């Protein structure tokens, strides 16, 4: 059975989706301030690696854990549930604009917005 990564189109599709996603995020007044001092080339690379892992494209992820990666944003910049939801919304809009089917969007949502991921990101 194909992984979600494969169903979405593999590395090429994830790369394109992440690039388009961050174009959207950086225009989103709800969340763009979190990226003001971020090296976006590095951020894109981290996100591509994470989504490749999360969607089943590899069984290895060498990046920081979500809790660690977002701890300072929660403590010093007030990252909260509404921001997490805005990021998830931007991802879903991006994928929909890329022509991803509703069936695959539901699979992405189940992974990206999983309660455990939200809890980890928000240091809950």
Short mmCIF file of C-alpha atoms in Angstrom, two decimals:
data_model
loop_
_atom_site.label_atom_id
_atom_site.label_comp_id
_atom_site.label_asym_id
_atom_site.label_seq_id
_atom_site.Cartn_x
_atom_site.Cartn_y
_atom_site.Cartn_z
CA UNK A 1 0.00 0.00 0.00
CA UNK A 2 1.34 3.43 -0.95
CA UNK A 3 2.32 5.88 1.76
CA UNK A 4 0.70 9.29 2.01
CA UNK A 5 4.05 10.70 0.84
CA UNK A 6 3.82 8.62 -2.35
CA UNK A 7 0.13 9.40 -2.89
CA UNK A 8 0.88 13.12 -2.69
CA UNK A 9 3.56 12.82 -5.38
CA UNK A 10 6.76 12.21 -3.44
CA UNK A 11 9.67 14.57 -2.82
CA UNK A 12 8.90 16.86 -5.75
CA UNK A 13 5.34 17.46 -4.53
CA UNK A 14 6.38 17.97 -0.90
CA UNK A 15 9.10 20.44 -1.97
CA UNK A 16 6.62 22.45 -4.04
CA UNK A 17 3.96 22.31 -1.33
CA UNK A 18 6.36 23.56 1.36
CA UNK A 19 7.58 26.42 -0.83
CA UNK A 20 4.02 27.50 -1.63
CA UNK A 21 2.94 26.97 1.97
CA UNK A 22 5.57 29.37 3.28
CA UNK A 23 4.66 31.95 0.63
CA UNK A 24 1.17 31.85 2.15
CA UNK A 25 2.38 31.79 5.77
CA UNK A 26 4.59 34.84 5.26
CA UNK A 27 1.53 36.77 4.07
CA UNK A 28 -0.70 35.58 6.91
CA UNK A 29 -1.03 38.36 9.50
CA UNK A 30 -2.03 35.82 12.15
CA UNK A 31 1.32 34.04 12.10
CA UNK A 32 3.93 35.74 9.90
CA UNK A 33 5.53 37.49 12.89
CA UNK A 34 6.76 34.14 14.19
CA UNK A 35 9.04 33.94 11.14
CA UNK A 36 10.41 37.51 11.21
CA UNK A 37 13.90 36.44 12.30
CA UNK A 38 13.89 33.01 10.66
CA UNK A 39 16.27 31.84 7.96
CA UNK A 40 13.52 30.70 5.61
CA UNK A 41 15.79 28.50 3.46
CA UNK A 42 16.67 26.52 6.58
CA UNK A 43 13.05 26.55 7.75
CA UNK A 44 11.84 25.20 4.40
CA UNK A 45 14.47 22.46 4.53
CA UNK A 46 13.41 21.45 8.05
CA UNK A 47 9.74 21.42 7.08
CA UNK A 48 10.39 19.32 3.98
CA UNK A 49 12.30 16.79 6.09
CA UNK A 50 9.58 16.71 8.74
CA UNK A 51 6.70 16.29 6.27
CA UNK A 52 8.60 13.62 4.36
CA UNK A 53 8.89 11.73 7.66
CA UNK A 54 5.34 12.49 8.87
CA UNK A 55 3.82 11.39 5.55
CA UNK A 56 5.76 8.11 5.46
CA UNK A 57 8.48 9.00 2.95
CA UNK A 58 11.19 7.89 5.37
CA UNK A 59 11.37 6.26 8.75
CA UNK A 60 14.14 8.60 9.95
CA UNK A 61 13.84 12.18 11.14
CA UNK A 62 16.97 13.93 12.35
CA UNK A 63 15.38 17.29 13.15
CA UNK A 64 14.52 18.67 16.55
CA UNK A 65 11.46 17.37 18.30
CA UNK A 66 8.37 19.57 17.94
CA UNK A 67 8.29 20.39 21.63
CA UNK A 68 11.91 21.59 21.61
CA UNK A 69 11.61 23.43 18.30
CA UNK A 70 8.60 25.49 19.44
CA UNK A 71 9.33 25.93 23.16
CA UNK A 72 10.70 29.46 22.86
CA UNK A 73 7.85 30.53 20.56
CA UNK A 74 5.34 29.38 23.16
CA UNK A 75 7.13 30.91 26.13
CA UNK A 76 8.35 34.19 24.63
CA UNK A 77 6.04 34.94 21.71
CA UNK A 78 2.74 33.47 22.86
CA UNK A 79 2.37 30.71 20.27
CA UNK A 80 -1.03 29.16 20.97
CA UNK A 81 -3.80 27.00 19.59
CA UNK A 82 -5.13 29.69 17.25
CA UNK A 83 -1.70 29.98 15.64
CA UNK A 84 -1.40 26.21 15.27
CA UNK A 85 -4.81 26.17 13.60
CA UNK A 86 -3.79 29.01 11.24
CA UNK A 87 -0.72 27.05 10.14
CA UNK A 88 -2.83 23.93 9.55
CA UNK A 89 -5.35 25.99 7.60
CA UNK A 90 -2.62 27.49 5.41
CA UNK A 91 -1.25 24.02 4.69
CA UNK A 92 -4.67 22.71 3.70
CA UNK A 93 -5.40 25.71 1.46
CA UNK A 94 -2.01 25.31 -0.21
CA UNK A 95 -2.58 21.64 -0.93
CA UNK A 96 -6.12 22.25 -2.17
CA UNK A 97 -4.82 24.93 -4.56
CA UNK A 98 -2.29 22.38 -5.81
CA UNK A 99 -5.15 20.05 -6.73
CA UNK A 100 -4.83 17.53 -3.90
CA UNK A 101 -8.03 15.50 -3.62
CA UNK A 102 -10.39 15.83 -0.66
CA UNK A 103 -9.58 12.24 0.28
CA UNK A 104 -5.86 12.99 0.51
CA UNK A 105 -6.54 16.31 2.25
CA UNK A 106 -8.33 14.35 4.96
CA UNK A 107 -5.30 12.08 5.34
CA UNK A 108 -2.98 15.09 5.56
CA UNK A 109 -5.23 16.72 8.16
CA UNK A 110 -5.22 13.55 10.24
CA UNK A 111 -1.41 13.67 10.34
CA UNK A 112 -0.72 17.42 10.45
CA UNK A 113 -3.39 18.35 12.97
CA UNK A 114 -3.21 15.23 15.11
CA UNK A 115 -3.88 16.05 18.78
CA UNK A 116 -0.44 14.76 19.80
CA UNK A 117 1.30 17.03 17.28
CA UNK A 118 -0.66 20.01 18.50
CA UNK A 119 0.16 19.15 22.10
CA UNK A 120 3.87 18.79 21.25
CA UNK A 121 4.04 22.04 19.29
CA UNK A 122 2.26 23.97 22.02
CA UNK A 123 4.29 22.30 24.79
CA UNK A 124 1.06 21.13 26.36
#
